[in-house]
CSV table of C-alpha atoms in Angstrom, one decimal:
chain,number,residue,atom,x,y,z
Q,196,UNK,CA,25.4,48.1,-46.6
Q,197,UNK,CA,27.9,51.1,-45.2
Q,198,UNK,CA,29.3,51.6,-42.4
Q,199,UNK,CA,28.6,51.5,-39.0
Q,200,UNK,CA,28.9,55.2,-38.9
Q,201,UNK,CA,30.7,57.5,-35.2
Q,202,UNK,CA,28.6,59.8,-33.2
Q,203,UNK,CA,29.9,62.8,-34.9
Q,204,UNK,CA,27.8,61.8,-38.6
Q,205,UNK,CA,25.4,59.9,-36.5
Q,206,UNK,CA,21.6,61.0,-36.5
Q,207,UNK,CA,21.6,62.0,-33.0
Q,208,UNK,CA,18.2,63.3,-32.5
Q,209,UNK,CA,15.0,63.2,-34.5
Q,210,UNK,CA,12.4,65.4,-34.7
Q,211,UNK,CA,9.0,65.3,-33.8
Q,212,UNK,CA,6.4,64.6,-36.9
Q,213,UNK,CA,3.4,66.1,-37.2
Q,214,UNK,CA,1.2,63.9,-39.4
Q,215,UNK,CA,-0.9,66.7,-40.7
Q,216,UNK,CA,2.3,67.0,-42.7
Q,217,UNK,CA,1.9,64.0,-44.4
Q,218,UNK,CA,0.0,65.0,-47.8
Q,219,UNK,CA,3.1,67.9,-48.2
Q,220,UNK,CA,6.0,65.1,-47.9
Q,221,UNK,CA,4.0,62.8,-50.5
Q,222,UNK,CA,3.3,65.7,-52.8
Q,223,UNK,CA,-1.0,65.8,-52.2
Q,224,UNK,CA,-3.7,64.3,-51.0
Q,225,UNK,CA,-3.3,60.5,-49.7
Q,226,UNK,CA,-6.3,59.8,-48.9
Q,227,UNK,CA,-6.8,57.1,-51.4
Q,228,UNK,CA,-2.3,56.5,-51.1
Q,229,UNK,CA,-2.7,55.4,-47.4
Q,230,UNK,CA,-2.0,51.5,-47.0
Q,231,UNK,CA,-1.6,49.0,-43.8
Q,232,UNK,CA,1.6,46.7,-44.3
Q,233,UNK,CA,2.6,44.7,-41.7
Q,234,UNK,CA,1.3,46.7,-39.0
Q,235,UNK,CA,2.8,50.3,-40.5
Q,236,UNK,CA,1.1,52.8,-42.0
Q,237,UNK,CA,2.3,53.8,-45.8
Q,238,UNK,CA,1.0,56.7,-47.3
Q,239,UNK,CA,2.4,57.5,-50.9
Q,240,UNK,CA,1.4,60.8,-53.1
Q,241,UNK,CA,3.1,61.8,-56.4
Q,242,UNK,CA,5.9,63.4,-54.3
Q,243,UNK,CA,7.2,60.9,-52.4
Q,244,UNK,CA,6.5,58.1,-49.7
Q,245,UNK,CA,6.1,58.3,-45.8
Q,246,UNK,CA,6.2,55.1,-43.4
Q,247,UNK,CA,5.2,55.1,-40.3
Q,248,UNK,CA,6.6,52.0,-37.5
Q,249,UNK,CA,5.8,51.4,-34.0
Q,250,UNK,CA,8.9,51.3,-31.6
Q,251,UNK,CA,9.6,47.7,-31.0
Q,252,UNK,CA,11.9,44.6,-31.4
Q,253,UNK,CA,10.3,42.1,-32.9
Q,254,UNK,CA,11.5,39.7,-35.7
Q,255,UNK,CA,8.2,39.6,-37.4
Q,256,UNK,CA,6.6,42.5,-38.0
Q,257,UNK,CA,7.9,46.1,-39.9
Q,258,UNK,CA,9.9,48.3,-37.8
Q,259,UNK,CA,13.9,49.4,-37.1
Q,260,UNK,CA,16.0,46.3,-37.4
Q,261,UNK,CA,19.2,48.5,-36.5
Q,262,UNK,CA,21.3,51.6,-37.2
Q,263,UNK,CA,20.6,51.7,-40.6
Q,264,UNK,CA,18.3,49.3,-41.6
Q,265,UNK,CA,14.5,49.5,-41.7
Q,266,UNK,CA,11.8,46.4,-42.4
Q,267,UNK,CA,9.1,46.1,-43.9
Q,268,UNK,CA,7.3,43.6,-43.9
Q,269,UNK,CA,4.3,42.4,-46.3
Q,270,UNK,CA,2.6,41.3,-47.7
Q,271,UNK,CA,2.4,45.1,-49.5
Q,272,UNK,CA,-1.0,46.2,-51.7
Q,273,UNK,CA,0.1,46.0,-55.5
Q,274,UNK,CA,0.9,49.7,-55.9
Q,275,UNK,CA,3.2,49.8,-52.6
Q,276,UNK,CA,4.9,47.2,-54.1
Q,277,UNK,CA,5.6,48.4,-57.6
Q,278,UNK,CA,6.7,51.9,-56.3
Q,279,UNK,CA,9.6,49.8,-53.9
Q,280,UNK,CA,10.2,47.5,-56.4
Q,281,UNK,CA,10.7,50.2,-59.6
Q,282,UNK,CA,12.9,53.7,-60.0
Q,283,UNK,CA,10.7,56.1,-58.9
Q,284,UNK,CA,11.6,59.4,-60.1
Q,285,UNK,CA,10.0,62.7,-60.1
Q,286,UNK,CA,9.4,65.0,-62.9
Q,287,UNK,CA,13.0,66.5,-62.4
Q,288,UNK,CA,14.7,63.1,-62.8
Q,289,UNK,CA,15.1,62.8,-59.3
Q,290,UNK,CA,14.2,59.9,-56.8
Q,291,UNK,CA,11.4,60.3,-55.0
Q,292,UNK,CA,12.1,60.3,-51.4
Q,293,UNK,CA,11.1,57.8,-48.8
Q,294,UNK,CA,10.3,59.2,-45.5
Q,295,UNK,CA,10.4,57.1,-42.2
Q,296,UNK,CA,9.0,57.9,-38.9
Q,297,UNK,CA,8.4,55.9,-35.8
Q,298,UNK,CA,6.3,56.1,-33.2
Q,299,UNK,CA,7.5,56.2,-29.7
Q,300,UNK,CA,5.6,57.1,-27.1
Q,301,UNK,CA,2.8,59.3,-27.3
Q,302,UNK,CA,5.1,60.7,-30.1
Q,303,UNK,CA,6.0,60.2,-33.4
Q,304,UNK,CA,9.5,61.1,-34.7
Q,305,UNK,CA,10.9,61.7,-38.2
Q,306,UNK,CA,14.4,59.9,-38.6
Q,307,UNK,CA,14.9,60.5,-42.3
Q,308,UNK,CA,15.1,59.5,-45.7
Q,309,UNK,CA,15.9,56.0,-46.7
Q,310,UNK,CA,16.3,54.1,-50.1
Q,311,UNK,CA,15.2,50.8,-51.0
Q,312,UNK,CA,18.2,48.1,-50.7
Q,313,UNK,CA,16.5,44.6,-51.4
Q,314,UNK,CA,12.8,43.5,-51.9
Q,315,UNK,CA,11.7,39.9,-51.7
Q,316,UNK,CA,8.0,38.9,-53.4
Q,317,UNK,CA,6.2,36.2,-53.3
Q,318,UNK,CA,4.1,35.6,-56.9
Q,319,UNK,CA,4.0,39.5,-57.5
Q,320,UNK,CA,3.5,40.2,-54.1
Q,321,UNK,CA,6.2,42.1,-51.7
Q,322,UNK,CA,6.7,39.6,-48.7
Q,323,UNK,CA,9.4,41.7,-47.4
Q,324,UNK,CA,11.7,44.8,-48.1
Q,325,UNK,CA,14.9,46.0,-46.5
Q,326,UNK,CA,15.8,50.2,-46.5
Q,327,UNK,CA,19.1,52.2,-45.8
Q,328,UNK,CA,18.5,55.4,-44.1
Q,329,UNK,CA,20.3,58.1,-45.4
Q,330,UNK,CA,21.9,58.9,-42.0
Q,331,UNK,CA,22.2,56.0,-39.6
Q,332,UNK,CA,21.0,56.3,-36.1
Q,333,UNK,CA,22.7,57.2,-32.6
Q,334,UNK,CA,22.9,54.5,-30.5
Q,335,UNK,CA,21.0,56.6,-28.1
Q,336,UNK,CA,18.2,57.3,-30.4
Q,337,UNK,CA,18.2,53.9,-31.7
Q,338,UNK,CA,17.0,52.2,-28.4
Q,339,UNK,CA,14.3,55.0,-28.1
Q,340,UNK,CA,12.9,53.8,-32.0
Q,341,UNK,CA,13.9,50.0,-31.5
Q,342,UNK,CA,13.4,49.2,-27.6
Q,343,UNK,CA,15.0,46.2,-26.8
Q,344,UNK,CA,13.7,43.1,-25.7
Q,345,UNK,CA,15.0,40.8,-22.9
Q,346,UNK,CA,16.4,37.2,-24.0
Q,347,UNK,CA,13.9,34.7,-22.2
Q,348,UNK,CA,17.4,32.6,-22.2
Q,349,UNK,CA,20.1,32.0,-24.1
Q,350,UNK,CA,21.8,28.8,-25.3
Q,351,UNK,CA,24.7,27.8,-22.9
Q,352,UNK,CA,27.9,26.4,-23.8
Q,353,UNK,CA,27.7,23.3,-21.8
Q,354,UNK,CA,28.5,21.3,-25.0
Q,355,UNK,CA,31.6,22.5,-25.1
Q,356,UNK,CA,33.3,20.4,-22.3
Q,357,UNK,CA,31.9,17.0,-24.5
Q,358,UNK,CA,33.9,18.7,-27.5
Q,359,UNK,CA,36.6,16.0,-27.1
Q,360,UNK,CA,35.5,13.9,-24.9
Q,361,UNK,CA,31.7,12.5,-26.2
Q,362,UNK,CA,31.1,14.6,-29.3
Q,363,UNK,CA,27.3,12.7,-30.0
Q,364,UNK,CA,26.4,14.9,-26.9
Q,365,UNK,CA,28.3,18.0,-27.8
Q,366,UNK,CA,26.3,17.7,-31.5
Q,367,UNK,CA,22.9,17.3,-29.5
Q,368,UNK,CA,23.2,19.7,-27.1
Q,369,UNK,CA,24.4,22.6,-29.5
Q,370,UNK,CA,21.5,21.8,-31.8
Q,371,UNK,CA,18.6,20.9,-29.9
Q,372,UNK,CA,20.0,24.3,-27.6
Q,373,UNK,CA,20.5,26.8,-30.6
Q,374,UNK,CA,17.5,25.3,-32.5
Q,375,UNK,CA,13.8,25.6,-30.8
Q,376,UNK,CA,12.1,22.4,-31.7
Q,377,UNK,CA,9.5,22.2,-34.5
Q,378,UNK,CA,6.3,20.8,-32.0
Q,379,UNK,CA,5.9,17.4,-29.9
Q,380,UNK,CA,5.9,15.2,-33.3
Q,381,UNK,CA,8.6,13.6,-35.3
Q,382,UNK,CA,8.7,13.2,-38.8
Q,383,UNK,CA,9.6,9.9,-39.8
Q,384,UNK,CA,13.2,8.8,-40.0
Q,385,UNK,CA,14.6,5.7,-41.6
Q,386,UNK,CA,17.7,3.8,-40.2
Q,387,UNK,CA,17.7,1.6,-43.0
Q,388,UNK,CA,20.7,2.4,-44.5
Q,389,UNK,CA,22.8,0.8,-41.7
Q,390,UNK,CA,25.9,1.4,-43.6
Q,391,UNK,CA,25.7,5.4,-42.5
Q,392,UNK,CA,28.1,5.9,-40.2
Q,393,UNK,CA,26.8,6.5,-36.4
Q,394,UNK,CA,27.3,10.8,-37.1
Q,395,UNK,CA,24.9,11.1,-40.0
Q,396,UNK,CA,22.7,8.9,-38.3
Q,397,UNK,CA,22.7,10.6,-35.4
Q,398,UNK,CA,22.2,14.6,-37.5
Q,399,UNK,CA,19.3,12.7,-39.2
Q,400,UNK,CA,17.8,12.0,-35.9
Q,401,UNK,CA,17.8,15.6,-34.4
Q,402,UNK,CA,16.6,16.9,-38.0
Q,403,UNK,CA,13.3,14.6,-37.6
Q,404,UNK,CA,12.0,17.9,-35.0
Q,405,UNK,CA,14.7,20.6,-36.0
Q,406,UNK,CA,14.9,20.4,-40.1
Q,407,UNK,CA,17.5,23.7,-40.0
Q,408,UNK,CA,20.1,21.5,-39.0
Q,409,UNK,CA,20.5,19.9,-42.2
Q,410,UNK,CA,19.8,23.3,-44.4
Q,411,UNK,CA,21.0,26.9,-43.5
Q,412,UNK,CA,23.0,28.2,-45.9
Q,413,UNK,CA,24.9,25.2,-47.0
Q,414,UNK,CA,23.7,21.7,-46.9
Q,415,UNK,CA,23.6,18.2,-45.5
Q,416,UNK,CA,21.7,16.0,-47.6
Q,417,UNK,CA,18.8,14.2,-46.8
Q,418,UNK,CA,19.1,10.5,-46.0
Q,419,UNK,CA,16.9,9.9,-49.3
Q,420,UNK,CA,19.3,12.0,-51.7
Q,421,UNK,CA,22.5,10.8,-50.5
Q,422,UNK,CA,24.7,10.0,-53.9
Q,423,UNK,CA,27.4,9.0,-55.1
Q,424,UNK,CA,29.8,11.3,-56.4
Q,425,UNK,CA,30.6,11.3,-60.5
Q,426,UNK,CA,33.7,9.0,-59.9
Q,427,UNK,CA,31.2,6.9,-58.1
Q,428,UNK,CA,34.3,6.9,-55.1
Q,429,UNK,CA,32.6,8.5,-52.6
Q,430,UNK,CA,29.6,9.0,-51.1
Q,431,UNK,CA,28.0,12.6,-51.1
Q,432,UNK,CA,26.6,13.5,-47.8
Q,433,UNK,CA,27.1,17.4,-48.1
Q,434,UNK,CA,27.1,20.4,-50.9
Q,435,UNK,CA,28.1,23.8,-51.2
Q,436,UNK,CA,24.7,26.3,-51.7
Q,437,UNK,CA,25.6,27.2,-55.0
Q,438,UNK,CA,26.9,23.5,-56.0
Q,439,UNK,CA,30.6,24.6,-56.3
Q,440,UNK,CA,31.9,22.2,-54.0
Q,441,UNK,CA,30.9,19.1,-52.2
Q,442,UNK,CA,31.8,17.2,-49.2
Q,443,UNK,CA,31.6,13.2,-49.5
Q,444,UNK,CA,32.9,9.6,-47.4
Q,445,UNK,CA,34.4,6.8,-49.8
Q,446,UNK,CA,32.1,4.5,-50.3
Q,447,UNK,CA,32.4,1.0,-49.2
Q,448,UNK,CA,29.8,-2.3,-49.3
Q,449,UNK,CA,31.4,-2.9,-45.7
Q,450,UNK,CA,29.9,-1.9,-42.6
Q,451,UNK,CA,30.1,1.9,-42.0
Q,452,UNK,CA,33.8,3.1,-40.2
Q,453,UNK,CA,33.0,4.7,-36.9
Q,454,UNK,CA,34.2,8.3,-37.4
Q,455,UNK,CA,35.5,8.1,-41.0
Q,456,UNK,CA,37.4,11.1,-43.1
Q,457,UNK,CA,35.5,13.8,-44.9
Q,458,UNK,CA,36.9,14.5,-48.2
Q,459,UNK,CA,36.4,18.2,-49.6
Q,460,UNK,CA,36.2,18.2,-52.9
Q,461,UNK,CA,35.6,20.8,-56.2
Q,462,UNK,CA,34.0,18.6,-58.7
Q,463,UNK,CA,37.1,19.1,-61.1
Q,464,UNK,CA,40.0,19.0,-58.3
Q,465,UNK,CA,41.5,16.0,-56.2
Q,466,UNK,CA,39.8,15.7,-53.1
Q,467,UNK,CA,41.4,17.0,-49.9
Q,468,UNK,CA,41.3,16.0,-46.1
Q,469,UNK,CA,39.2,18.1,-43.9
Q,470,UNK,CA,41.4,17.7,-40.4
Q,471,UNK,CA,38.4,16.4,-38.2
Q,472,UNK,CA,36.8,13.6,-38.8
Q,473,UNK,CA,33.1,13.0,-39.3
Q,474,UNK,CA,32.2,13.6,-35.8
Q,475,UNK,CA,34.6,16.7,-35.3
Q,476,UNK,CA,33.1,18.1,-38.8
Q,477,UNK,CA,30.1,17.8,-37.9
Q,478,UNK,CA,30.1,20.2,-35.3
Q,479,UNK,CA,32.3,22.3,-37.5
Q,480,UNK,CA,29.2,22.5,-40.2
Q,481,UNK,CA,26.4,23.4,-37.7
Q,482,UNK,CA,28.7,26.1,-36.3
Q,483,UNK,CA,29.6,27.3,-39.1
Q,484,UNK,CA,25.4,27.1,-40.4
Q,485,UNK,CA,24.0,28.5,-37.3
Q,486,UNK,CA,25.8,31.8,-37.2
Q,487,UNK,CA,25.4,32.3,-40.8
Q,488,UNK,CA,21.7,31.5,-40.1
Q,489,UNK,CA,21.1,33.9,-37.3
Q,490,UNK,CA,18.7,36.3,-36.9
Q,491,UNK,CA,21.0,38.7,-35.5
Q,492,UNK,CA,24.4,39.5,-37.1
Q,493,UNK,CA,28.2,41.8,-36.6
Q,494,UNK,CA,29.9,41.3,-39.6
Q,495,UNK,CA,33.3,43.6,-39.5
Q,496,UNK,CA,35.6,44.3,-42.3
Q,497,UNK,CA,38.2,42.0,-42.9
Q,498,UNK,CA,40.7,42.1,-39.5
Q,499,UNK,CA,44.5,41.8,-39.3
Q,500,UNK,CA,46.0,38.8,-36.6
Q,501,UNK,CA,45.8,41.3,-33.8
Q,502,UNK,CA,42.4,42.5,-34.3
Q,503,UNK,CA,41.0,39.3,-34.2
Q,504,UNK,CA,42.4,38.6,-31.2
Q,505,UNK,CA,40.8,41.5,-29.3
Q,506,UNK,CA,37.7,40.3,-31.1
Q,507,UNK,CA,37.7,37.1,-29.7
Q,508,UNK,CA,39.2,37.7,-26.4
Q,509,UNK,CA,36.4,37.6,-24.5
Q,510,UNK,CA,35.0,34.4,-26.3
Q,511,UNK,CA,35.6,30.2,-25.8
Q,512,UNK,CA,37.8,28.6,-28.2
Q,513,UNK,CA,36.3,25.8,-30.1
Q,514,UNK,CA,38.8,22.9,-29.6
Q,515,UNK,CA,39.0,21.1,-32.5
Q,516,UNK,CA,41.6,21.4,-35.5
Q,517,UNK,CA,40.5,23.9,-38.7
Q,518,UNK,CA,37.4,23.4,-40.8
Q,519,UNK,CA,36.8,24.1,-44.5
Q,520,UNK,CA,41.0,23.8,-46.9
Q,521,UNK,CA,39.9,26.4,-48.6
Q,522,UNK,CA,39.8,29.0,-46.2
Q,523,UNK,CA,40.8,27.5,-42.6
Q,524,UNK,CA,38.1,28.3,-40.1
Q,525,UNK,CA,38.1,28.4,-36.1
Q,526,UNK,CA,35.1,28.9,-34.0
Q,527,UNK,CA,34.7,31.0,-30.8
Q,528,UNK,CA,31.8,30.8,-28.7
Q,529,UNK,CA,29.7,32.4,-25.7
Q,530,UNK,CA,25.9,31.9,-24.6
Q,531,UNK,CA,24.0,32.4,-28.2
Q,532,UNK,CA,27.0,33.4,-30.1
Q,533,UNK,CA,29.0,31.7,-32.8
Q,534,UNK,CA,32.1,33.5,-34.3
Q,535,UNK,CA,33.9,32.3,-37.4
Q,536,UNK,CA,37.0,33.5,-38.3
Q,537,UNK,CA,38.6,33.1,-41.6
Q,538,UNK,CA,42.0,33.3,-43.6
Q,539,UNK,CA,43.2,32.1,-47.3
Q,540,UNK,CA,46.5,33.6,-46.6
Q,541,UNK,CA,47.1,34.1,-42.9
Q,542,UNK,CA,47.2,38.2,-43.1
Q,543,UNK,CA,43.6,38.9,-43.6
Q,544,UNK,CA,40.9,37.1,-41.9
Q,545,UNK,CA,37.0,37.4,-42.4
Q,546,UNK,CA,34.9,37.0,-39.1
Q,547,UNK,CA,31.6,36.9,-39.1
Q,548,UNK,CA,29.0,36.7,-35.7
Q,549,UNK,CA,25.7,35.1,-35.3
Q,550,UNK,CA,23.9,35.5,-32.6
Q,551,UNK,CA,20.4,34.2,-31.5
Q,552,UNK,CA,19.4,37.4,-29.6
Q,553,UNK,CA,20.6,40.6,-29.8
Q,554,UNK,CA,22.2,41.0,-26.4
Q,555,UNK,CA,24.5,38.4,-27.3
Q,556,UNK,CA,26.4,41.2,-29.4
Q,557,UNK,CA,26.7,43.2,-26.8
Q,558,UNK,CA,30.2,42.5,-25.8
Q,559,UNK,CA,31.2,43.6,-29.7
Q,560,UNK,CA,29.5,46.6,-29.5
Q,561,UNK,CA,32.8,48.9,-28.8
Q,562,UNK,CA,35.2,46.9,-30.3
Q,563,UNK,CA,37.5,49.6,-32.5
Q,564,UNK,CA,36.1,48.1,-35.7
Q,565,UNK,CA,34.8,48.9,-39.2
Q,566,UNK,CA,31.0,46.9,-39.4
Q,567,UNK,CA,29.7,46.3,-42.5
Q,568,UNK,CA,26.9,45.5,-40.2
Q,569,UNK,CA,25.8,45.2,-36.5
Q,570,UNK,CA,22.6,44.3,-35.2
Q,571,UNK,CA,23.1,44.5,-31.5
């Protein structure tokens, strides 16, 4: 995705769109090229495509997710999704244009062209598909196409005290705050293997009505598929999502230690140390899972030392020693809003922002730096 783009090559305005100019922009009649998906109006032609969104901000239905990005969101008839999914070119080699408008209003406005970045299907059929606009909006004019929507609330940081004091209840109340419950039953958990240490056991517990916890991006392995690793040391409780690395306990017939080490390991390297313990890492992992999981994201370039500390100024420290040898990790915090920042070599450090509501981001919003992406 580019830039974040300043005012001055910002679309600042749009202009109104008269839909009797439709058929022109899609190169003829449309009235067999006109489609519903997910509540916006498609209309294709020979010439081009134009899509039509209602001015909202919901998660679930087609509309402006932010300054550059547009949703859509299926499922899509068969020829809408061919066109998005293939090259579609004109007679002149060029690509057909895709033209997005949004109604606001009693109007309707014309933003601009966009291009197809990703497209998700499900057997054949588009589920979901993400566009770049050509020229990225204004923040002005993006909260006229994308109103926001007020936060009912937003999950507090009163975990954060039990950090190093009780960190069963910091691990609850992050996750049963961040995580909305899955309904009033539990699915069945088994505390049969009483050799788990209390942590695990606890993480099972909370995943028996919030199932995320164990399976963002990386993962915790179910009670059932715990293994041992292919020295048959340790026990393997966690893995990488692409299976590069794993995190494991050594393995012993004895009752379970407390709050034992967690060895990092790539499965053709020694092991290493991570510096928290099990209950410390713990709340490491679902930091570091929950704000690559979240809805709403500000992902800047990489930062020097001194812009990450403007970046994180106005944010909680996390008080527990670095997660992940690789790349050492901290956390920063505020209601809905997970930071991680990143280093392999102390001079250039990746941060990335999760949020569970948009307004979170607001206190990144004017920060002097270069997004890769910002959904605030």
């Amino acid at each position: 995705m580019t830039d974040q783009p300043s005012p001055a090559v910002s679309a600042t305005s749009a202009r109104a769109f008269d839909v009797e100019r439709v058929p022109a922009l899609v190169g003829g009649s449309v009235t067999a090229g006109r489609h519903t998906v997910g509540l916006a109006e498609v209309a294709m032609g020979p010439g081009g495509m134009v899509i039509i969104l209602d001015a909202h901000d919901a998660r679930d239905r087609s509309g402006v997710w932010n300054a550059e990005e547009i949703r859509l969101i299926g499922p899509a008839p068969e020829a809408i999704t061919e066109r998005l999914m293939g090259s579609p070119w004109d007679g002149d080699g060029r690509l057909l244009p895709i033209h997005i408008a949004v109604r606001t209003g009693g109007e309707v406005l014309h933003l601009d062209t966009a291009q197809v970045s990703q497209v998700g299907t499900s057997d054949g059929v588009l589920s979901d598909c993400e566009l770049l606009l050509d020229t990225p909006l204004s923040r002005d004019l993006l909260d006229r196409v994308r109103p926001r929507s007020s936060p009912t609330a937003l999950p507090g940081l009163g975990w954060l005290g039990s950090v190093n004091g009780d960190r069963a209840t910091a691990l609850d109340q992050f996750l049963t705050g961040w995580y909305p419950s899955t309904g009033d039953t539990e699915l069945a958990f088994s505390s049969s293997a009483s050799r788990l240490p209390d942590g695990l056991k606890q993480l099972y517990r909370i995943s028996t009505r919030r199932p995320s916890v164990l399976d963002v991006q990386n993962r915790i392995l179910p009670e059932s598929h715990l293994h041992s690793d292919p020295l048959g040391e340790t026990l393997v409780f966690g893995v990488e999502n692409q299976g590069g690395f794993f995190w494991s306990l050594l393995w012993t017939m004895e009752e379970a230690e407390p709050d034992p080490t967690v060895w990092f390991r790539v499965f053709d390297e020694e092991p290493i140390a991570e510096q928290e313990p099990l209950s410390g890492f713990l709340i490491q992992f679902s930091l570091f899972e929950a704000s690559m999981g979240a809805d709403y994201l500000a992902l800047p370039r990489k930062l020097t030392a001194g812009q990450v500390e403007q970046f994180t100024q106005a944010l909680r420290p996390v008080p527990l020693r670095p997660f992940w040898p690789w790349a050492p990790t901290h956390f920063y915090v505020a209601p809905g809003l997970v930071v991680h920042v990143s280093s392999e070599d102390g001079h250039e450090f990746d941060v990335w922002a999760g949020a569970t509501h948009r307004s979170a981001l607001d206190q990144l919003a004017d920060l002097p730096v270069d997004w890769i992406r910002f959904d605030g």
